[in-house]
Amino acid sequence: GINAEYMGQAIADSQLRDMNQYTRSFGHMRLVETLSEHYGPRFGRQIDPLSQIAVGIGCSQLLYAAIHGIINPGDEVVLVEPYYDCYPAQTTLAGGIPRSVPLRGLGTTAQELSLDIDELEAAITPKTRVLVLNTPHNPTGKVFTHSELEAISRVVLRHPHLTVLADEVYDILTYDGEPHVRIATLPGMWERTISIYSVGKMFSVTGWKIGWAIGPTALIKSVCLTNQWINFCVPTPLQEAVAQSLSLTFPGKEQEAYFENMIKTFTRKRDRLLTALTEAGMSPVKPSGGYFIMADTSAIDVPRAFLEQPTPACPVMTRDWAMCRYLTAECGVAAIPPSPFYSPQNRHLAKNQVRFAFCKSDHILDEAAGRLQKLMSGR
């Protein structure tokens, strides 16, 4: 299959073919042509590889370029929280003002979460220029449904000054038959949306840091012109290797079933970790996409020493942060405290939550399950 070893060989092959110099700033030709062929059917339209695709140093850098290319100092960016923590930071770096609308209704499944459309509408002002929409959603694993995206698009279309940055980096990873719907495919939304993806999530090679933005010519041009002064171009042999790997997944090619098999593999890993967290006394939230699991830890006592000890990263210790330090120190299992994924006024919503990742080897997941049993034995 397509793995790090195969892709490493693809890099070596491209270097042997003397692809060691700068390539086209907006994206290596073979890669943008391959991306156009891959995404055209998924968007239901022909995508011009020369003007409607921009390649960057991963999804995060493309978000940075897109935000800087769209907003001016004092403009506002609406974020759905919990959010990937680079969104507010990048907004602030561009001189913008982040505004937040929380997902509500966290239960036993991520699909129970919902975005209050009235709250979203109320967050948009004449200064709002961007709505960042992440689906499948990090950290919760929620996959926004067609009807939910229709409701969001109706709000967007009422505000002609608003552009959607669709962070769809986990688009391949949806489970239990839940389809990934691209908001750019809804009526009137192609012209208003920049959709962003990454090879790191596509082929489980996050260290490669290659991503691409897809959208209408005018919006993609803003990304390309900003990128021109940030990184100029992305390493040529890496782009060639990504194009070579992705082309193997096309219909009739040897890795045609790659993404289908990937979903099966990650579904099994997700279910393994869900079981381990439940057996450890937590209440995990079953994700429909991505590779993270949020878990409620309110049934587990955090030792007072961890709750009372501040750290440079968390000067005012929060329960979720203390829980993650406790899990790491006492169980040898690392998790992420989700409070940084919230605005200060909503940070309390993360009090009893922690985020785990199941994009690990089976051996690591089994070892983690065994270590988590310490939580039960110590109760």
CSV table of C-alpha atoms in Angstrom, one decimal:
chain,number,residue,atom,x,y,z
A,1,GLY,CA,0.0,0.0,0.0
A,2,ILE,CA,0.9,3.7,0.1
A,3,ASN,CA,3.0,4.2,3.2
A,4,ALA,CA,5.9,6.3,4.4
A,5,GLU,CA,8.4,3.8,2.9
A,6,TYR,CA,6.7,4.0,-0.5
A,7,MET,CA,6.5,7.8,-0.4
A,8,GLY,CA,10.1,8.0,0.6
A,9,GLN,CA,11.1,6.0,-2.4
A,10,ALA,CA,8.9,8.3,-4.5
A,11,ILE,CA,11.0,11.3,-3.2
A,12,ALA,CA,14.2,9.5,-4.2
A,13,ASP,CA,12.9,8.7,-7.6
A,14,SER,CA,11.9,12.4,-8.2
A,15,GLN,CA,15.4,13.5,-7.1
A,16,LEU,CA,17.0,11.1,-9.5
A,17,ARG,CA,14.9,12.7,-12.2
A,18,ASP,CA,16.6,16.0,-11.2
A,19,MET,CA,13.6,17.6,-9.5
A,20,ASN,CA,15.8,19.5,-7.1
A,21,GLN,CA,15.1,23.1,-8.1
A,22,TYR,CA,12.3,25.5,-7.5
A,23,THR,CA,9.0,24.6,-9.0
A,24,ARG,CA,6.0,26.7,-9.9
A,25,SER,CA,5.2,29.0,-6.9
A,26,PHE,CA,1.4,28.2,-6.9
A,27,GLY,CA,2.0,24.5,-7.1
A,28,HIS,CA,4.0,21.9,-8.9
A,29,MET,CA,2.3,21.2,-12.2
A,30,ARG,CA,2.0,17.4,-11.9
A,31,LEU,CA,0.6,17.8,-8.4
A,32,VAL,CA,-2.0,20.5,-9.2
A,33,GLU,CA,-3.1,18.5,-12.3
A,34,THR,CA,-3.4,15.3,-10.1
A,35,LEU,CA,-5.4,17.3,-7.5
A,36,SER,CA,-7.7,18.6,-10.1
A,37,GLU,CA,-8.4,15.1,-11.3
A,38,HIS,CA,-9.0,13.8,-7.8
A,39,TYR,CA,-11.2,16.7,-6.5
A,40,GLY,CA,-13.2,17.5,-9.6
A,41,PRO,CA,-15.7,14.7,-9.1
A,42,ARG,CA,-15.8,15.4,-5.4
A,43,PHE,CA,-16.8,19.0,-6.0
A,44,GLY,CA,-19.0,18.2,-9.0
A,45,ARG,CA,-17.2,20.6,-11.3
A,46,GLN,CA,-14.0,21.0,-13.3
A,47,ILE,CA,-11.3,22.6,-11.3
A,48,ASP,CA,-8.7,24.6,-13.2
A,49,PRO,CA,-5.3,23.4,-11.9
A,50,LEU,CA,-3.6,26.7,-12.8
A,51,SER,CA,-6.0,29.1,-11.2
A,52,GLN,CA,-8.2,27.3,-8.7
A,53,ILE,CA,-5.6,25.4,-6.6
A,54,ALA,CA,-2.8,26.7,-4.4
A,55,VAL,CA,-0.2,24.5,-2.7
A,56,GLY,CA,1.3,25.4,0.6
A,57,ILE,CA,3.3,24.2,3.6
A,58,GLY,CA,0.5,22.2,5.1
A,59,CYS,CA,-3.1,23.2,6.0
A,60,SER,CA,-2.0,25.6,8.8
A,61,GLN,CA,0.2,27.7,6.5
A,62,LEU,CA,-2.6,27.9,3.9
A,63,LEU,CA,-5.0,29.1,6.6
A,64,TYR,CA,-2.5,31.7,7.5
A,65,ALA,CA,-2.1,32.9,3.9
A,66,ALA,CA,-5.9,32.8,3.3
A,67,ILE,CA,-6.6,34.9,6.5
A,68,HIS,CA,-3.9,37.4,5.6
A,69,GLY,CA,-5.0,37.6,2.0
A,70,ILE,CA,-8.6,38.4,3.0
A,71,ILE,CA,-8.8,40.5,6.1
A,72,ASN,CA,-7.4,43.9,7.1
A,73,PRO,CA,-6.6,45.1,10.6
A,74,GLY,CA,-9.8,45.5,12.6
A,75,ASP,CA,-11.8,43.0,10.6
A,76,GLU,CA,-13.5,40.1,12.4
A,77,VAL,CA,-13.2,36.3,11.9
A,78,VAL,CA,-16.0,34.0,13.3
A,79,LEU,CA,-14.8,30.7,14.7
A,80,VAL,CA,-16.8,27.7,15.8
A,81,GLU,CA,-15.5,26.5,19.1
A,82,PRO,CA,-13.9,24.3,20.2
A,83,TYR,CA,-11.5,25.2,17.4
A,84,TYR,CA,-8.1,24.2,16.3
A,85,ASP,CA,-6.0,26.6,18.3
A,86,CYS,CA,-4.1,28.2,15.4
A,87,TYR,CA,-7.3,29.9,14.1
A,88,PRO,CA,-7.5,32.7,16.7
A,89,ALA,CA,-3.7,33.1,16.8
A,90,GLN,CA,-3.5,33.6,13.0
A,91,THR,CA,-6.4,36.0,13.1
A,92,THR,CA,-4.7,38.1,15.7
A,93,LEU,CA,-1.4,38.0,13.8
A,94,ALA,CA,-3.2,39.5,10.8
A,95,GLY,CA,-4.6,42.3,12.9
A,96,GLY,CA,-8.1,40.7,13.0
A,97,ILE,CA,-10.5,40.1,15.9
A,98,PRO,CA,-11.7,36.5,16.6
A,99,ARG,CA,-15.3,36.0,17.5
A,100,SER,CA,-16.6,32.6,18.8
A,101,VAL,CA,-19.8,30.6,18.5
A,102,PRO,CA,-19.8,27.4,20.5
A,103,LEU,CA,-21.0,24.0,19.5
A,104,ARG,CA,-23.6,22.9,22.1
A,105,GLY,CA,-25.1,19.6,23.3
A,106,LEU,CA,-22.0,17.4,23.9
A,107,GLY,CA,-23.4,13.9,24.7
A,108,THR,CA,-22.3,10.4,23.9
A,109,THR,CA,-21.8,11.0,20.2
A,110,ALA,CA,-20.3,13.9,18.3
A,111,GLN,CA,-23.3,14.1,16.0
A,112,GLU,CA,-25.4,15.3,19.0
A,113,LEU,CA,-23.4,18.6,18.9
A,114,SER,CA,-25.1,21.4,17.0
A,115,LEU,CA,-24.4,25.0,16.0
A,116,ASP,CA,-27.1,27.5,17.0
A,117,ILE,CA,-27.8,29.3,13.7
A,118,ASP,CA,-29.2,32.3,15.6
A,119,GLU,CA,-26.0,32.6,17.6
A,120,LEU,CA,-24.0,32.4,14.4
A,121,GLU,CA,-26.1,35.1,12.8
A,122,ALA,CA,-25.7,37.3,15.9
A,123,ALA,CA,-21.9,36.9,15.8
A,124,ILE,CA,-21.7,38.4,12.3
A,125,THR,CA,-21.2,42.1,12.1
A,126,PRO,CA,-20.4,44.6,9.2
A,127,LYS,CA,-16.8,44.0,10.1
A,128,THR,CA,-16.9,40.2,9.7
A,129,ARG,CA,-14.9,39.0,6.7
A,130,VAL,CA,-14.3,35.3,7.4
A,131,LEU,CA,-16.1,32.3,8.9
A,132,VAL,CA,-13.8,29.3,9.6
A,133,LEU,CA,-15.7,26.1,9.4
A,134,ASN,CA,-13.9,22.8,10.3
A,135,THR,CA,-15.6,19.5,9.2
A,136,PRO,CA,-14.9,16.8,10.1
A,137,HIS,CA,-14.3,18.7,13.3
A,138,ASN,CA,-11.2,18.8,15.5
A,139,PRO,CA,-11.3,18.1,18.4
A,140,THR,CA,-14.9,16.6,18.7
A,141,GLY,CA,-15.1,14.4,15.6
A,142,LYS,CA,-18.4,16.0,14.5
A,143,VAL,CA,-19.3,15.8,10.8
A,144,PHE,CA,-21.6,18.6,9.8
A,145,THR,CA,-24.6,17.2,7.9
A,146,HIS,CA,-26.0,18.4,4.6
A,147,SER,CA,-28.9,20.1,6.3
A,148,GLU,CA,-26.6,21.8,8.9
A,149,LEU,CA,-24.4,23.1,6.1
A,150,GLU,CA,-27.4,24.4,4.2
A,151,ALA,CA,-28.5,26.4,7.2
A,152,ILE,CA,-24.9,27.8,7.6
A,153,SER,CA,-24.8,28.6,3.9
A,154,ARG,CA,-28.1,30.6,4.1
A,155,VAL,CA,-26.5,32.8,6.8
A,156,VAL,CA,-23.3,33.3,4.6
A,157,LEU,CA,-25.3,34.2,1.5
A,158,ARG,CA,-27.1,36.9,3.5
A,159,HIS,CA,-23.7,38.6,4.1
A,160,PRO,CA,-22.0,39.3,0.8
A,161,HIS,CA,-18.8,40.5,2.6
A,162,LEU,CA,-18.3,37.0,4.2
A,163,THR,CA,-15.9,34.3,2.9
A,164,VAL,CA,-15.9,30.7,4.3
A,165,LEU,CA,-12.5,29.0,5.1
A,166,ALA,CA,-13.5,25.4,5.0
A,167,ASP,CA,-10.9,23.4,6.9
A,168,GLU,CA,-11.7,19.9,5.6
A,169,VAL,CA,-8.4,18.3,6.3
A,170,TYR,CA,-10.1,15.2,7.7
A,171,ASP,CA,-12.4,14.8,4.7
A,172,ILE,CA,-11.4,11.2,4.0
A,173,LEU,CA,-11.9,10.0,7.6
A,174,THR,CA,-15.6,9.7,8.2
A,175,TYR,CA,-17.2,6.6,9.9
A,176,ASP,CA,-20.4,4.7,10.2
A,177,GLY,CA,-21.6,5.8,6.8
A,178,GLU,CA,-21.6,9.5,7.8
A,179,PRO,CA,-20.8,11.3,4.5
A,180,HIS,CA,-18.5,14.3,4.2
A,181,VAL,CA,-20.3,17.2,2.6
A,182,ARG,CA,-18.3,20.0,1.1
A,183,ILE,CA,-20.0,23.3,1.8
A,184,ALA,CA,-18.5,24.6,-1.4
A,185,THR,CA,-20.8,22.2,-3.3
A,186,LEU,CA,-24.0,23.9,-2.0
A,187,PRO,CA,-25.8,26.4,-4.2
A,188,GLY,CA,-24.0,29.8,-4.3
A,189,MET,CA,-21.1,28.6,-2.1
A,190,TRP,CA,-18.4,27.8,-4.5
A,191,GLU,CA,-17.8,31.5,-5.1
A,192,ARG,CA,-17.6,32.1,-1.4
A,193,THR,CA,-15.4,29.3,-0.1
A,194,ILE,CA,-11.8,28.3,0.1
A,195,SER,CA,-11.5,24.6,1.0
A,196,ILE,CA,-8.2,23.3,2.5
A,197,TYR,CA,-6.7,19.8,2.6
A,198,SER,CA,-3.5,18.1,3.6
A,199,VAL,CA,-1.3,15.2,2.5
A,200,GLY,CA,-0.5,14.6,6.2
A,201,LYS,CA,-4.0,13.4,6.9
A,202,MET,CA,-4.5,11.9,3.4
A,203,PHE,CA,-1.5,9.5,3.7
A,204,SER,CA,-0.7,9.7,7.5
A,205,VAL,CA,2.5,11.6,6.8
A,206,THR,CA,2.0,14.7,8.9
A,207,GLY,CA,5.8,15.5,8.8
A,208,TRP,CA,5.6,16.2,5.1
A,209,LYS,CA,3.7,19.5,5.7
A,210,ILE,CA,2.1,19.8,2.2
A,211,GLY,CA,-1.4,21.1,1.8
A,212,TRP,CA,-3.6,22.7,-0.9
A,213,ALA,CA,-6.4,25.2,-1.1
A,214,ILE,CA,-9.2,24.8,-3.7
A,215,GLY,CA,-11.7,27.5,-4.7
A,216,PRO,CA,-12.7,30.2,-7.2
A,217,THR,CA,-10.0,32.0,-9.1
A,218,ALA,CA,-10.3,35.3,-7.2
A,219,LEU,CA,-10.1,33.8,-3.8
A,220,ILE,CA,-7.2,31.4,-4.7
A,221,LYS,CA,-5.3,34.3,-6.2
A,222,SER,CA,-5.3,36.0,-2.8
A,223,VAL,CA,-3.8,32.9,-1.3
A,224,CYS,CA,-1.2,32.6,-4.0
A,225,LEU,CA,-0.1,36.2,-3.8
A,226,THR,CA,0.2,36.0,-0.1
A,227,ASN,CA,2.2,32.7,-0.3
A,228,GLN,CA,4.6,34.4,-2.8
A,229,TRP,CA,6.0,36.4,0.1
A,230,ILE,CA,5.9,33.7,2.8
A,231,ASN,CA,7.4,30.5,1.4
A,232,PHE,CA,7.5,31.2,-2.4
A,233,CYS,CA,7.1,27.5,-3.2
A,234,VAL,CA,6.8,24.0,-1.7
A,235,PRO,CA,9.7,21.5,-2.0
A,236,THR,CA,9.6,20.1,-5.5
A,237,PRO,CA,10.5,16.4,-4.9
A,238,LEU,CA,7.9,16.2,-2.1
A,239,GLN,CA,5.2,17.6,-4.4
A,240,GLU,CA,6.2,15.2,-7.1
A,241,ALA,CA,6.0,12.2,-4.7
A,242,VAL,CA,2.5,13.3,-3.4
A,243,ALA,CA,1.3,13.5,-7.0
A,244,GLN,CA,2.7,10.0,-7.8
A,245,SER,CA,1.1,8.5,-4.7
A,246,LEU,CA,-2.3,10.1,-5.1
A,247,SER,CA,-2.5,9.0,-8.8
A,248,LEU,CA,-2.3,5.4,-7.6
A,249,THR,CA,-5.7,5.8,-5.8
A,250,PHE,CA,-7.5,6.7,-9.0
A,251,PRO,CA,-10.2,4.3,-10.4
A,252,GLY,CA,-8.6,1.2,-12.0
A,253,LYS,CA,-5.2,1.9,-10.4
A,254,GLU,CA,-3.5,-0.5,-8.0
A,255,GLN,CA,-4.4,1.4,-4.8
A,256,GLU,CA,-8.0,2.2,-5.8
A,257,ALA,CA,-9.3,0.9,-2.5
A,258,TYR,CA,-6.7,2.8,-0.4
A,259,PHE,CA,-9.1,5.3,1.2
A,260,GLU,CA,-11.8,2.7,1.8
A,261,ASN,CA,-9.3,0.5,3.6
A,262,MET,CA,-8.0,3.5,5.5
A,263,ILE,CA,-11.5,4.1,6.9
A,264,LYS,CA,-11.9,0.5,7.9
A,265,THR,CA,-8.5,0.6,9.7
A,266,PHE,CA,-9.3,3.8,11.6
A,267,THR,CA,-12.8,2.7,12.5
A,268,ARG,CA,-11.3,-0.4,14.2
A,269,LYS,CA,-8.7,1.8,16.0
A,270,ARG,CA,-11.4,4.3,17.1
A,271,ASP,CA,-13.6,1.5,18.6
A,272,ARG,CA,-10.6,0.0,20.4
A,273,LEU,CA,-9.8,3.3,22.1
A,274,LEU,CA,-13.5,4.0,22.9
A,275,THR,CA,-13.6,0.6,24.7
A,276,ALA,CA,-10.4,1.4,26.6
A,277,LEU,CA,-11.6,4.8,27.8
A,278,THR,CA,-15.0,3.4,28.9
A,279,GLU,CA,-13.3,0.6,30.8
A,280,ALA,CA,-11.1,3.2,32.5
A,281,GLY,CA,-14.1,5.0,33.9
A,282,MET,CA,-14.4,7.8,31.4
A,283,SER,CA,-17.4,8.7,29.2
A,284,PRO,CA,-16.0,9.1,25.6
A,285,VAL,CA,-17.8,10.9,22.9
A,286,LYS,CA,-18.0,8.7,19.8
A,287,PRO,CA,-16.6,10.6,16.8
A,288,SER,CA,-18.0,10.4,13.3
A,289,GLY,CA,-14.8,11.8,11.7
A,290,GLY,CA,-11.2,12.6,12.2
A,291,TYR,CA,-9.0,10.6,14.6
A,292,PHE,CA,-9.6,12.2,18.0
A,293,ILE,CA,-11.9,11.3,20.9
A,294,MET,CA,-13.1,13.7,23.5
A,295,ALA,CA,-13.8,12.0,26.8
A,296,ASP,CA,-15.6,13.2,30.0
A,297,THR,CA,-13.4,12.5,33.0
A,298,SER,CA,-15.7,13.9,35.8
A,299,ALA,CA,-16.0,10.4,37.4
A,300,ILE,CA,-12.2,10.4,38.0
A,301,ASP,CA,-10.6,12.2,40.9
A,302,VAL,CA,-7.6,14.4,40.0
A,303,PRO,CA,-5.1,14.4,42.9
A,304,ARG,CA,-5.0,17.8,44.6
A,305,ALA,CA,-1.2,18.1,44.0
A,306,PHE,CA,-1.9,18.3,40.2
A,307,LEU,CA,-4.8,20.7,40.6
A,308,GLU,CA,-2.7,23.1,42.8
A,309,GLN,CA,0.6,23.1,40.8
A,310,PRO,CA,0.8,25.8,38.1
A,311,THR,CA,3.1,25.4,35.1
A,312,PRO,CA,4.6,27.9,32.7
A,313,ALA,CA,2.2,26.7,30.0
A,314,CYS,CA,-0.8,26.9,32.4
A,315,PRO,CA,-0.1,29.5,35.1
A,316,VAL,CA,-3.7,29.3,36.4
A,317,MET,CA,-4.2,25.5,36.5
A,318,THR,CA,-7.5,24.2,35.0
A,319,ARG,CA,-8.9,20.8,35.7
A,320,ASP,CA,-8.5,19.5,32.2
A,321,TRP,CA,-4.9,20.5,32.2
A,322,ALA,CA,-4.3,18.9,35.6
A,323,MET,CA,-6.0,15.7,34.4
A,324,CYS,CA,-3.7,15.5,31.4
A,325,ARG,CA,-0.6,16.0,33.5
A,326,TYR,CA,-1.9,13.3,35.9
A,327,LEU,CA,-2.6,10.8,33.1
A,328,THR,CA,0.9,11.4,31.7
A,329,ALA,CA,2.8,11.3,35.0
A,330,GLU,CA,0.9,8.5,36.7
A,331,CYS,CA,-0.4,6.3,33.8
A,332,GLY,CA,2.1,7.1,31.0
A,333,VAL,CA,-0.7,8.0,28.7
A,334,ALA,CA,-0.6,11.4,27.0
A,335,ALA,CA,-3.8,13.4,26.2
A,336,ILE,CA,-4.5,17.0,25.3
A,337,PRO,CA,-6.4,19.5,27.5
A,338,PRO,CA,-9.1,21.0,25.3
A,339,SER,CA,-9.5,24.3,27.2
A,340,PRO,CA,-7.1,26.1,24.7
A,341,PHE,CA,-9.6,25.2,22.0
A,342,TYR,CA,-12.1,27.6,23.6
A,343,SER,CA,-12.3,31.4,24.0
A,344,PRO,CA,-11.7,32.7,27.5
A,345,GLN,CA,-15.4,33.2,28.2
A,346,ASN,CA,-16.3,29.6,27.2
A,347,ARG,CA,-13.2,27.8,28.6
A,348,HIS,CA,-15.2,26.4,31.4
A,349,LEU,CA,-17.0,24.1,28.9
A,350,ALA,CA,-13.7,22.0,28.7
A,351,LYS,CA,-13.4,21.5,32.5
A,352,ASN,CA,-14.0,17.8,32.5
A,353,GLN,CA,-12.9,17.0,29.0
A,354,VAL,CA,-9.7,15.6,27.5
A,355,ARG,CA,-8.8,14.7,24.0
A,356,PHE,CA,-7.2,11.5,22.9
A,357,ALA,CA,-5.9,10.4,19.5
A,358,PHE,CA,-6.3,6.9,18.0
A,359,CYS,CA,-4.0,7.4,15.0
A,360,LYS,CA,-1.5,5.0,16.6
A,361,SER,CA,-0.3,1.5,16.0
A,362,ASP,CA,-2.4,-1.3,17.4
A,363,HIS,CA,0.5,-2.1,19.8
A,364,ILE,CA,0.4,1.5,21.2
A,365,LEU,CA,-3.4,1.4,21.6
A,366,ASP,CA,-3.2,-1.9,23.4
A,367,GLU,CA,-0.5,-0.6,25.7
A,368,ALA,CA,-2.4,2.6,26.4
A,369,ALA,CA,-5.5,0.5,27.3
A,370,GLY,CA,-3.5,-1.5,29.8
A,371,ARG,CA,-2.0,1.6,31.4
A,372,LEU,CA,-5.4,3.3,31.7
A,373,GLN,CA,-6.5,0.5,33.9
A,374,LYS,CA,-4.4,2.1,36.6
A,375,LEU,CA,-7.2,4.7,36.9
A,376,MET,CA,-9.7,2.0,37.8
A,377,SER,CA,-7.3,0.1,40.2
A,378,GLY,CA,-6.5,3.3,42.0
A,379,ARG,CA,-10.1,4.3,42.6
